[in-house]
Amino acid sequence: MIKKLLLINPVQEAKFSLATNMVIRVPPISLGYLAALTPPGWNIKITDENIEPVTFEDADLVGITAMTSNAPRAYEISYRYRQKGIKTVIGGVHASMLPDEAIRFVDSVVLGEAESIWQNLLHDFERNELKEFYRGERISLENLIRVRRDLYDSKRYKVKAAVETARGCPMDCEFCSVTTLYGRVYRHRPLKEVLDELEAVDSRNVLFMDDNILGYGEKAEQRAIQLFRGMIERGINKRWACQVGIDFVNNSEVLKCAKKAGCLAVFIGLESLNEEVLKDMHKVRNLRVGVRNYREVIKKIHEHGIGISGAFVFGNDRDEKDVFQKTTEFIMDSKIDGAQLSILTPLPGTRLYARLKEEGRLLYTNYPNDWKHYGFTQAVFKPKHMTPGELEDGVTEIYKHTTSRVTSLKRALNSILFARSIYGGVVAYAYNRGYVSFWMKNYDNIRSGFPSRSKEPYLPYAIIDGEIYKTKDLDGSENSSTPSVRI
Ligand code: SF4
């Protein structure tokens, strides 16, 4: 008998991340890999709750992936399914960091990369021998299975294809969980396989998911050049964006080949305009380039006809209240095309989390419910030189100043002028407007006590102190977030 597998990416309570900006939102790649690894005999459906509701339809098995801020929602979905007697499995970075928390809400937890154990897990499920924990190994990226893109509702995504060329990072930034999850190693796929996959992708727009497509060291840099040249030689006509380190500009051959191969824009973690902050973060590569050269980096990328979005993080221990004004001025003067501004967030498993916990500075510790606050839009710890509210207000002010309709339009015209791309200008406008709209929605949520759950009438459960409660409205319906009956 054919069995049904539902793979779910739960909604982000704080809809703010690289992947939740509509302009660059991509289908959940990890679920596409698991679907591809699922043997015949399974009917598979992927639901990305960021674009469509979970309908709680029947299934034999439900697989859920979650980061930290959507973990409470993942647990709720799991709860609903387990109420129906349907088994659930969770994977992803949050469950890998906190498996003991996750197992309280699901039947099975996958730690690490699920690809290596997925078929064993399904086999165990079929024999009614599902284990509580599976530890996924760090897999070789050779012969990586092709993502099941046919299962995505691709009409709903602006960027329909996410492609990986490598995984991991040998750096060690204090706030980042990439190295905790993957170790400090950088693995890459054979170029031929990446190029074959790109040829098979029937979408013009592509987002490379690597944390740094350029890699680390001279060899990796040569590999990136070969990748771009391979795209040019094979006539792979894509418009693409990627994340790179700031040393993207060190070799003009890299820039030339990237542009020729269709690079529209790059995302770079500039993080801070204060070198002391970069030192605290262990942001070694940015320090090597130097903050004084950030404007030159942007100029050089523009000279090659490529746009740039910089990521900045606020709330660092050396950030004084003037950081907001200084960053606003930098964004406007430097002509940077886009800026992703976020609040420093101690994710579980990072050194930052351990330090702030040790210092007694965490503000939201009613886990797992409070993980919903850990979405980069809210101060979840006590900053050193301002109040949490001042931190949130400060970042909001930068967004307001730099991404109003008129300012975004002016900046988009600059993008057209400096990066010499009309399409790039249009994307920059939508990108900046997309971020400010998400930010303001979350800001309002935070100011009004984060009631986002109550807006979703299909959620009759709340998690408090790690327990799941059934909720009831005063009129007896089960649509409110007011907890009343402990289950
Ligand atoms: S922030 Fe970027 S450079 Fe730093 S450890 Fe994470 S992936 Fe590596």
Short mmCIF file of C-alpha atoms and ligand atoms in Angstrom, two decimals:
data_model
loop_
_atom_site.label_atom_id
_atom_site.label_comp_id
_atom_site.label_asym_id
_atom_site.label_seq_id
_atom_site.Cartn_x
_atom_site.Cartn_y
_atom_site.Cartn_z
CA MET A 1 0.00 0.00 0.00
CA ILE A 2 1.24 3.50 -0.84
CA LYS A 3 2.02 5.50 2.30
CA LYS A 4 1.83 9.26 2.66
CA LEU A 5 4.76 11.38 3.82
CA LEU A 6 4.20 15.03 4.67
CA LEU A 7 7.26 17.25 4.89
CA ILE A 8 6.63 20.60 6.58
CA ASN A 9 8.57 23.83 6.95
CA PRO A 10 6.68 25.67 9.76
CA VAL A 11 5.95 29.37 9.65
CA GLN A 12 8.56 31.70 11.14
CA GLU A 13 6.89 33.53 14.01
CA ALA A 14 9.29 36.38 13.38
CA LYS A 15 9.17 36.43 9.63
CA PHE A 16 12.63 37.85 9.23
CA SER A 17 15.56 36.08 7.71
CA LEU A 18 17.40 35.93 4.44
CA ALA A 19 14.89 33.37 3.26
CA THR A 20 11.72 35.09 4.40
CA ASN A 21 12.15 38.25 2.35
CA MET A 22 9.68 37.58 -0.49
CA VAL A 23 12.20 38.77 -3.07
CA ILE A 24 14.70 36.06 -2.27
CA ARG A 25 12.49 33.48 -0.60
CA VAL A 26 13.36 30.02 -1.82
CA PRO A 27 11.71 26.63 -1.40
CA PRO A 28 13.04 24.65 1.61
CA ILE A 29 15.98 22.78 0.07
CA SER A 30 16.49 20.31 2.95
CA LEU A 31 12.96 18.91 2.50
CA GLY A 32 13.59 18.60 -1.25
CA TYR A 33 16.65 16.40 -0.52
CA LEU A 34 14.69 14.16 1.86
CA ALA A 35 11.88 13.81 -0.68
CA ALA A 36 14.45 12.75 -3.28
CA LEU A 37 15.88 10.14 -0.90
CA THR A 38 12.47 8.65 -0.09
CA PRO A 39 12.07 5.28 -1.78
CA PRO A 40 9.17 4.35 -4.08
CA GLY A 41 6.03 3.37 -2.20
CA TRP A 42 5.61 6.80 -0.64
CA ASN A 43 3.36 9.61 -1.80
CA ILE A 44 5.15 12.82 -0.75
CA LYS A 45 3.87 16.32 -0.14
CA ILE A 46 5.96 19.34 0.86
CA THR A 47 4.23 22.22 2.69
CA ASP A 48 6.06 25.46 3.31
CA GLU A 49 3.92 27.24 5.86
CA ASN A 50 5.55 30.55 4.95
CA ILE A 51 3.50 30.47 1.76
CA GLU A 52 0.52 28.19 2.50
CA PRO A 53 -1.26 26.95 5.64
CA VAL A 54 -0.75 23.51 7.08
CA THR A 55 -4.13 21.81 6.66
CA PHE A 56 -3.45 18.89 9.01
CA GLU A 57 -4.48 16.42 6.35
CA ASP A 58 -3.96 12.75 7.13
CA ALA A 59 -0.58 11.14 6.59
CA ASP A 60 1.37 8.08 7.69
CA LEU A 61 4.45 10.04 8.72
CA VAL A 62 5.18 13.75 9.17
CA GLY A 63 8.69 15.20 8.88
CA ILE A 64 9.27 18.75 10.13
CA THR A 65 12.32 20.96 9.79
CA ALA A 66 12.84 23.90 12.10
CA MET A 67 15.22 26.66 12.97
CA THR A 68 15.02 28.24 16.41
CA SER A 69 12.29 30.86 16.03
CA ASN A 70 9.85 28.45 14.41
CA ALA A 71 10.57 25.54 16.77
CA PRO A 72 7.49 26.27 18.97
CA ARG A 73 5.31 26.17 15.88
CA ALA A 74 7.00 22.92 14.78
CA TYR A 75 6.15 21.39 18.17
CA GLU A 76 2.53 22.51 17.85
CA ILE A 77 2.19 20.93 14.43
CA SER A 78 3.75 17.77 15.78
CA TYR A 79 1.35 17.82 18.71
CA ARG A 80 -1.68 18.02 16.43
CA TYR A 81 -0.48 15.10 14.38
CA ARG A 82 0.37 12.96 17.38
CA GLN A 83 -3.13 13.60 18.71
CA LYS A 84 -4.33 11.88 15.54
CA GLY A 85 -1.98 8.97 16.17
CA ILE A 86 0.40 10.01 13.37
CA LYS A 87 4.15 9.75 14.03
CA THR A 88 6.33 12.82 13.66
CA VAL A 89 10.04 13.37 13.05
CA ILE A 90 11.92 16.63 13.48
CA GLY A 91 15.28 17.71 12.07
CA GLY A 92 17.14 20.91 11.37
CA VAL A 93 19.51 23.10 13.29
CA HIS A 94 17.36 23.71 16.41
CA ALA A 95 16.58 20.05 17.08
CA SER A 96 20.25 19.19 16.42
CA MET A 97 21.29 21.67 19.11
CA LEU A 98 18.57 20.72 21.62
CA PRO A 99 17.53 17.11 20.95
CA ASP A 100 16.40 16.56 24.55
CA GLU A 101 13.96 19.43 24.25
CA ALA A 102 12.70 18.31 20.83
CA ILE A 103 12.04 14.69 21.81
CA ARG A 104 9.41 15.86 24.31
CA PHE A 105 7.27 16.97 21.39
CA VAL A 106 7.95 14.48 18.60
CA ASP A 107 8.44 10.74 18.10
CA SER A 108 11.88 10.98 16.60
CA VAL A 109 14.70 13.54 16.37
CA VAL A 110 17.34 13.69 13.65
CA LEU A 111 20.59 15.35 14.67
CA GLY A 112 22.94 16.72 12.01
CA GLU A 113 22.55 16.04 8.30
CA ALA A 114 19.46 13.91 7.79
CA GLU A 115 20.40 12.67 4.31
CA SER A 116 22.70 9.94 5.66
CA ILE A 117 20.06 8.27 7.84
CA TRP A 118 16.76 9.11 6.14
CA GLN A 119 16.28 5.78 4.41
CA ASN A 120 17.14 3.87 7.61
CA LEU A 121 14.62 5.97 9.50
CA LEU A 122 11.88 5.20 6.95
CA HIS A 123 12.80 1.52 7.08
CA ASP A 124 12.51 1.56 10.90
CA PHE A 125 9.18 3.35 10.66
CA GLU A 126 7.81 0.71 8.29
CA ARG A 127 8.82 -2.01 10.75
CA ASN A 128 7.29 -0.03 13.61
CA GLU A 129 10.74 0.38 15.14
CA LEU A 130 11.21 4.12 14.92
CA LYS A 131 14.00 5.21 17.27
CA GLU A 132 13.94 8.35 19.36
CA PHE A 133 17.22 9.69 18.03
CA TYR A 134 19.09 9.38 14.74
CA ARG A 135 22.50 10.97 14.30
CA GLY A 136 23.14 12.06 10.72
CA GLU A 137 26.75 11.97 9.58
CA ARG A 138 28.48 14.76 7.74
CA ILE A 139 27.98 13.43 4.22
CA SER A 140 30.29 13.60 1.25
CA LEU A 141 28.88 16.05 -1.27
CA GLU A 142 29.88 13.83 -4.19
CA ASN A 143 26.90 12.34 -6.04
CA LEU A 144 24.52 14.45 -4.00
CA ILE A 145 20.96 13.53 -4.84
CA ARG A 146 19.00 16.01 -6.98
CA VAL A 147 16.43 18.04 -5.01
CA ARG A 148 12.76 17.11 -5.83
CA ARG A 149 11.85 20.57 -7.16
CA ASP A 150 8.71 19.16 -8.77
CA LEU A 151 7.17 18.95 -5.27
CA TYR A 152 7.43 22.67 -4.59
CA ASP A 153 4.59 25.03 -5.41
CA SER A 154 7.04 27.06 -7.48
CA LYS A 155 4.52 29.68 -8.58
CA ARG A 156 4.67 31.04 -5.02
CA TYR A 157 8.41 31.74 -5.03
CA LYS A 158 10.19 34.60 -6.77
CA VAL A 159 13.40 32.57 -6.76
CA LYS A 160 12.32 29.06 -7.64
CA ALA A 161 15.64 27.29 -7.35
CA ALA A 162 18.05 27.04 -4.46
CA VAL A 163 21.29 25.27 -5.36
CA GLU A 164 24.18 24.23 -3.13
CA THR A 165 27.77 24.09 -4.30
CA ALA A 166 29.33 23.64 -0.84
CA ARG A 167 28.58 23.30 2.87
CA GLY A 168 30.25 24.50 6.03
CA CYS A 169 32.63 27.21 7.11
CA PRO A 170 36.04 27.02 8.82
CA MET A 171 35.55 30.39 10.54
CA ASP A 172 34.33 30.69 14.09
CA CYS A 173 32.10 33.73 14.60
CA GLU A 174 30.75 33.86 18.13
CA PHE A 175 27.08 34.24 17.13
CA CYS A 176 26.96 31.64 14.35
CA SER A 177 25.67 28.07 14.57
CA VAL A 178 26.96 26.94 11.17
CA THR A 179 30.22 25.67 12.63
CA THR A 180 28.48 24.00 15.57
CA LEU A 181 26.27 22.12 13.13
CA TYR A 182 28.74 21.27 10.37
CA GLY A 183 32.08 21.49 12.22
CA ARG A 184 34.78 23.89 11.07
CA VAL A 185 35.14 22.26 7.68
CA TYR A 186 34.29 23.36 4.19
CA ARG A 187 33.05 20.65 1.82
CA HIS A 188 32.28 21.22 -1.82
CA ARG A 189 30.47 19.39 -4.59
CA PRO A 190 32.24 18.31 -7.78
CA LEU A 191 31.84 21.16 -10.27
CA LYS A 192 30.48 18.93 -13.02
CA GLU A 193 27.60 17.90 -10.75
CA VAL A 194 26.77 21.49 -9.87
CA LEU A 195 26.85 22.52 -13.53
CA ASP A 196 24.70 19.55 -14.54
CA GLU A 197 22.17 20.51 -11.89
CA LEU A 198 22.15 24.15 -12.97
CA GLU A 199 21.51 23.05 -16.56
CA ALA A 200 18.55 20.97 -15.40
CA VAL A 201 16.97 23.78 -13.33
CA ASP A 202 14.17 25.30 -15.38
CA SER A 203 14.15 28.63 -13.63
CA ARG A 204 16.05 31.75 -14.65
CA ASN A 205 16.58 32.99 -11.08
CA VAL A 206 18.81 30.96 -8.79
CA LEU A 207 20.00 31.49 -5.23
CA PHE A 208 23.17 29.68 -4.19
CA MET A 209 22.69 28.49 -0.62
CA ASP A 210 26.35 28.15 0.39
CA ASP A 211 27.43 30.20 3.37
CA ASN A 212 30.29 31.39 1.18
CA ILE A 213 30.35 30.36 -2.48
CA LEU A 214 33.92 31.58 -2.80
CA GLY A 215 35.16 29.21 -0.15
CA TYR A 216 38.31 29.58 1.86
CA GLY A 217 41.86 29.69 0.53
CA GLU A 218 43.38 29.97 -2.92
CA LYS A 219 42.25 26.53 -4.08
CA ALA A 220 38.64 27.28 -3.23
CA GLU A 221 38.90 30.62 -4.99
CA GLN A 222 40.17 28.86 -8.16
CA ARG A 223 37.28 26.43 -7.86
CA ALA A 224 34.81 29.33 -7.77
CA ILE A 225 36.42 30.77 -10.91
CA GLN A 226 36.10 27.37 -12.61
CA LEU A 227 32.45 27.17 -11.57
CA PHE A 228 31.70 30.58 -13.09
CA ARG A 229 33.69 29.77 -16.25
CA GLY A 230 31.85 26.46 -16.53
CA MET A 231 28.54 28.33 -16.42
CA ILE A 232 29.74 30.66 -19.16
CA GLU A 233 31.10 27.85 -21.37
CA ARG A 234 27.95 25.74 -21.05
CA GLY A 235 25.76 28.77 -21.76
CA ILE A 236 23.90 28.38 -18.45
CA ASN A 237 21.80 31.48 -18.63
CA LYS A 238 20.87 32.22 -15.01
CA ARG A 239 20.45 35.36 -12.95
CA TRP A 240 21.84 34.49 -9.57
CA ALA A 241 22.80 35.76 -6.14
CA CYS A 242 24.96 34.21 -3.44
CA GLN A 243 26.61 34.79 -0.08
CA VAL A 244 30.33 35.50 -0.11
CA GLY A 245 33.04 36.64 2.26
CA ILE A 246 34.31 40.19 2.03
CA ASP A 247 37.42 38.96 0.21
CA PHE A 248 35.25 38.48 -2.88
CA VAL A 249 36.91 41.66 -4.14
CA ASN A 250 40.51 40.51 -3.68
CA ASN A 251 40.76 38.88 -7.09
CA SER A 252 39.28 40.80 -10.01
CA GLU A 253 39.16 37.59 -12.07
CA VAL A 254 36.56 36.28 -9.59
CA LEU A 255 34.46 39.41 -10.03
CA LYS A 256 34.72 39.40 -13.84
CA CYS A 257 33.82 35.71 -14.16
CA ALA A 258 30.96 35.99 -11.64
CA LYS A 259 29.43 38.88 -13.57
CA LYS A 260 29.80 37.11 -16.90
CA ALA A 261 28.20 33.98 -15.43
CA GLY A 262 25.08 35.97 -14.44
CA CYS A 263 25.80 37.21 -10.91
CA LEU A 264 23.21 39.84 -10.04
CA ALA A 265 24.11 40.49 -6.42
CA VAL A 266 26.11 39.22 -3.48
CA PHE A 267 25.28 39.17 0.23
CA ILE A 268 28.20 40.00 2.49
CA GLY A 269 28.27 39.96 6.29
CA LEU A 270 29.75 43.40 6.98
CA GLU A 271 28.36 42.99 10.52
CA SER A 272 29.66 46.21 12.08
CA LEU A 273 31.45 49.48 11.34
CA ASN A 274 33.44 49.14 14.56
CA GLU A 275 36.60 47.01 14.37
CA GLU A 276 36.52 46.36 18.12
CA VAL A 277 33.09 44.76 17.63
CA LEU A 278 34.48 42.66 14.76
CA LYS A 279 37.31 41.53 17.06
CA ASP A 280 34.80 40.47 19.73
CA MET A 281 32.86 38.53 17.09
CA HIS A 282 36.03 36.86 15.74
CA LYS A 283 35.17 38.20 12.29
CA VAL A 284 38.74 37.68 11.13
CA ARG A 285 38.28 38.20 7.39
CA ASN A 286 36.50 41.53 7.79
CA LEU A 287 39.28 42.68 10.10
CA ARG A 288 41.87 41.78 7.50
CA VAL A 289 40.12 43.98 4.96
CA GLY A 290 39.41 46.71 7.52
CA VAL A 291 36.26 48.75 8.07
CA ARG A 292 37.94 51.80 6.51
CA ASN A 293 37.92 49.88 3.22
CA TYR A 294 34.22 48.86 3.27
CA ARG A 295 33.27 51.71 0.90
CA GLU A 296 36.04 50.65 -1.49
CA VAL A 297 34.73 47.05 -1.41
CA ILE A 298 31.25 48.25 -2.40
CA LYS A 299 32.68 50.47 -5.14
CA LYS A 300 34.72 47.65 -6.60
CA ILE A 301 31.75 45.27 -6.67
CA HIS A 302 29.68 47.97 -8.40
CA GLU A 303 32.44 48.58 -10.93
CA HIS A 304 31.95 45.00 -12.06
CA GLY A 305 28.22 45.52 -12.50
CA ILE A 306 27.22 43.49 -9.43
CA GLY A 307 24.93 44.65 -6.62
CA ILE A 308 25.68 44.16 -2.93
CA SER A 309 23.58 43.72 0.17
CA GLY A 310 25.40 44.02 3.49
CA ALA A 311 24.28 42.32 6.68
CA PHE A 312 24.67 44.34 9.91
CA VAL A 313 24.15 43.14 13.47
CA PHE A 314 23.21 45.44 16.37
CA GLY A 315 23.31 45.03 20.12
CA ASN A 316 26.97 44.05 20.39
CA ASP A 317 28.61 44.84 23.71
CA ARG A 318 30.55 47.78 22.27
CA ASP A 319 27.58 49.24 20.38
CA GLU A 320 26.75 52.66 21.82
CA LYS A 321 23.57 54.54 20.96
CA ASP A 322 25.29 56.37 18.10
CA VAL A 323 25.67 53.09 16.17
CA PHE A 324 22.27 53.62 14.52
CA GLN A 325 23.06 57.08 13.17
CA LYS A 326 26.52 55.99 11.98
CA THR A 327 25.11 52.97 10.16
CA THR A 328 22.32 55.02 8.57
CA GLU A 329 24.93 57.43 7.20
CA PHE A 330 27.06 54.58 5.93
CA ILE A 331 24.14 52.92 4.14
CA MET A 332 23.20 56.16 2.43
CA ASP A 333 26.75 57.40 1.59
CA SER A 334 28.28 54.13 0.51
CA LYS A 335 25.54 53.50 -2.11
CA ILE A 336 25.22 49.94 -0.90
CA ASP A 337 22.21 48.45 -2.73
CA GLY A 338 20.58 46.65 0.19
CA ALA A 339 21.08 46.14 3.90
CA GLN A 340 19.82 43.34 6.08
CA LEU A 341 19.73 44.73 9.63
CA SER A 342 19.24 42.38 12.51
CA ILE A 343 19.49 42.26 16.27
CA LEU A 344 22.22 40.12 17.75
CA THR A 345 20.49 36.87 18.70
CA PRO A 346 22.02 34.16 20.88
CA LEU A 347 20.98 30.96 19.15
CA PRO A 348 21.25 27.76 21.19
CA GLY A 349 24.53 25.95 20.63
CA THR A 350 26.54 29.10 19.97
CA ARG A 351 29.28 30.54 22.15
CA LEU A 352 27.26 33.76 22.30
CA TYR A 353 24.34 31.93 23.91
CA ALA A 354 26.62 30.29 26.48
CA ARG A 355 28.24 33.62 27.34
CA LEU A 356 25.03 35.62 27.73
CA LYS A 357 23.48 32.86 29.79
CA GLU A 358 26.54 32.76 32.02
CA GLU A 359 26.35 36.54 32.44
CA GLY A 360 22.65 36.30 33.35
CA ARG A 361 21.61 38.59 30.51
CA LEU A 362 19.01 36.46 28.70
CA LEU A 363 15.52 37.97 28.86
CA TYR A 364 13.40 35.19 27.36
CA THR A 365 14.06 31.79 28.87
CA ASN A 366 10.62 30.21 29.07
CA TYR A 367 11.59 27.60 26.50
CA PRO A 368 10.49 26.30 24.14
CA ASN A 369 7.70 28.89 23.82
CA ASP A 370 10.15 31.78 24.09
CA TRP A 371 12.21 30.58 21.13
CA LYS A 372 9.70 32.43 18.98
CA HIS A 373 11.38 35.65 20.14
CA TYR A 374 14.74 34.48 18.76
CA GLY A 375 14.06 35.61 15.21
CA PHE A 376 16.59 38.47 14.88
CA THR A 377 13.99 41.27 15.21
CA GLN A 378 13.77 41.41 18.98
CA ALA A 379 16.26 42.05 21.77
CA VAL A 380 16.24 38.80 23.75
CA PHE A 381 19.08 39.84 26.07
CA LYS A 382 20.15 42.94 28.01
CA PRO A 383 22.44 45.04 25.81
CA LYS A 384 25.32 46.83 27.57
CA HIS A 385 24.81 50.44 26.53
CA MET A 386 21.08 50.75 25.91
CA THR A 387 17.79 49.18 26.91
CA PRO A 388 16.31 46.33 24.82
CA GLY A 389 13.59 48.75 23.66
CA GLU A 390 16.19 51.31 22.55
CA LEU A 391 17.95 48.60 20.58
CA GLU A 392 14.76 47.61 18.76
CA ASP A 393 13.79 51.26 18.18
CA GLY A 394 17.28 52.09 16.90
CA VAL A 395 17.24 49.39 14.21
CA THR A 396 13.67 50.36 13.29
CA GLU A 397 14.81 53.96 12.78
CA ILE A 398 17.55 52.84 10.38
CA TYR A 399 15.01 50.88 8.36
CA LYS A 400 12.63 53.84 8.32
CA HIS A 401 15.35 56.22 7.15
CA THR A 402 16.89 53.99 4.54
CA THR A 403 13.94 52.10 3.09
CA SER A 404 10.98 54.47 2.87
CA ARG A 405 9.32 54.37 -0.56
CA VAL A 406 11.08 57.52 -1.74
CA THR A 407 14.48 56.58 -0.33
CA SER A 408 14.24 53.04 -1.68
CA LEU A 409 13.44 54.50 -5.08
CA LYS A 410 16.44 56.82 -4.93
CA ARG A 411 18.66 53.97 -3.84
CA ALA A 412 17.31 51.79 -6.64
CA LEU A 413 18.23 54.51 -9.13
CA ASN A 414 21.72 54.51 -7.64
CA SER A 415 21.83 50.74 -8.09
CA ILE A 416 20.94 51.17 -11.75
CA LEU A 417 23.61 53.83 -12.09
CA PHE A 418 26.40 52.17 -10.12
CA ALA A 419 25.82 48.48 -10.80
CA ARG A 420 24.58 49.26 -14.32
CA SER A 421 21.58 46.98 -14.15
CA ILE A 422 17.95 48.04 -14.49
CA TYR A 423 16.79 44.64 -13.30
CA GLY A 424 19.19 44.95 -10.34
CA GLY A 425 17.61 48.31 -9.45
CA VAL A 426 14.11 46.82 -9.52
CA VAL A 427 15.23 43.92 -7.33
CA ALA A 428 17.03 46.28 -4.91
CA TYR A 429 13.83 48.32 -4.52
CA ALA A 430 11.67 45.27 -3.83
CA TYR A 431 14.34 43.78 -1.55
CA ASN A 432 14.61 46.88 0.64
CA ARG A 433 10.86 47.36 0.76
CA GLY A 434 10.45 43.67 1.58
CA TYR A 435 12.73 43.90 4.59
CA VAL A 436 11.17 47.04 6.02
CA SER A 437 7.70 45.56 5.66
CA PHE A 438 8.69 42.39 7.54
CA TRP A 439 10.55 44.42 10.11
CA MET A 440 7.63 46.76 10.82
CA LYS A 441 5.20 43.86 11.10
CA ASN A 442 7.42 42.20 13.68
CA TYR A 443 8.08 45.48 15.45
CA ASP A 444 4.32 45.97 15.86
CA ASN A 445 4.01 42.39 17.07
CA ILE A 446 6.71 42.95 19.67
CA ARG A 447 5.17 46.21 20.87
CA SER A 448 1.76 44.56 21.24
CA GLY A 449 3.08 41.54 23.13
CA PHE A 450 3.77 39.28 20.17
CA PRO A 451 0.22 38.08 19.60
CA SER A 452 0.96 36.56 16.20
CA ARG A 453 -0.23 33.12 17.26
CA SER A 454 -3.74 34.38 18.02
CA LYS A 455 -4.08 35.55 14.41
CA GLU A 456 -3.99 31.96 13.29
CA PRO A 457 -7.33 30.40 14.16
CA TYR A 458 -6.17 26.91 13.37
CA LEU A 459 -3.81 26.96 16.36
CA PRO A 460 -5.73 25.87 19.42
CA TYR A 461 -2.58 25.13 21.48
CA ALA A 462 0.01 27.10 23.38
CA ILE A 463 3.29 25.99 24.92
CA ILE A 464 4.03 27.28 28.41
CA ASP A 465 6.96 26.13 30.51
CA GLY A 466 7.53 23.39 28.00
CA GLU A 467 4.04 21.96 28.37
CA ILE A 468 1.37 22.06 25.69
CA TYR A 469 -1.94 23.59 26.73
CA LYS A 470 -5.27 23.46 25.00
CA THR A 471 -6.77 26.92 24.56
CA LYS A 472 -10.34 28.10 24.69
CA ASP A 473 -11.97 31.39 23.89
CA LEU A 474 -14.47 32.89 26.29
CA ASP A 475 -17.23 31.88 23.89
CA GLY A 476 -16.02 28.31 24.08
CA SER A 477 -14.40 28.16 20.66
CA GLU A 478 -10.82 26.95 20.51
CA ASN A 479 -9.37 29.83 18.55
CA SER A 480 -7.65 31.96 21.12
CA SER A 481 -4.10 31.85 22.44
CA THR A 482 -5.37 32.15 26.00
CA PRO A 483 -4.29 28.97 27.73
CA SER A 484 -6.99 27.46 29.87
CA VAL A 485 -6.80 23.70 30.00
CA ARG A 486 -3.56 21.83 30.49
CA ILE A 487 -3.43 18.74 28.33
S1 SF4 B 1 28.99 34.00 10.26
FE1 SF4 B 1 29.67 33.32 8.24
S2 SF4 B 1 31.94 33.41 8.39
FE2 SF4 B 1 31.16 33.42 10.50
S3 SF4 B 1 31.16 31.24 11.13
FE3 SF4 B 1 29.11 31.73 10.33
S4 SF4 B 1 29.14 31.13 8.18
FE4 SF4 B 1 31.28 31.28 8.88
#
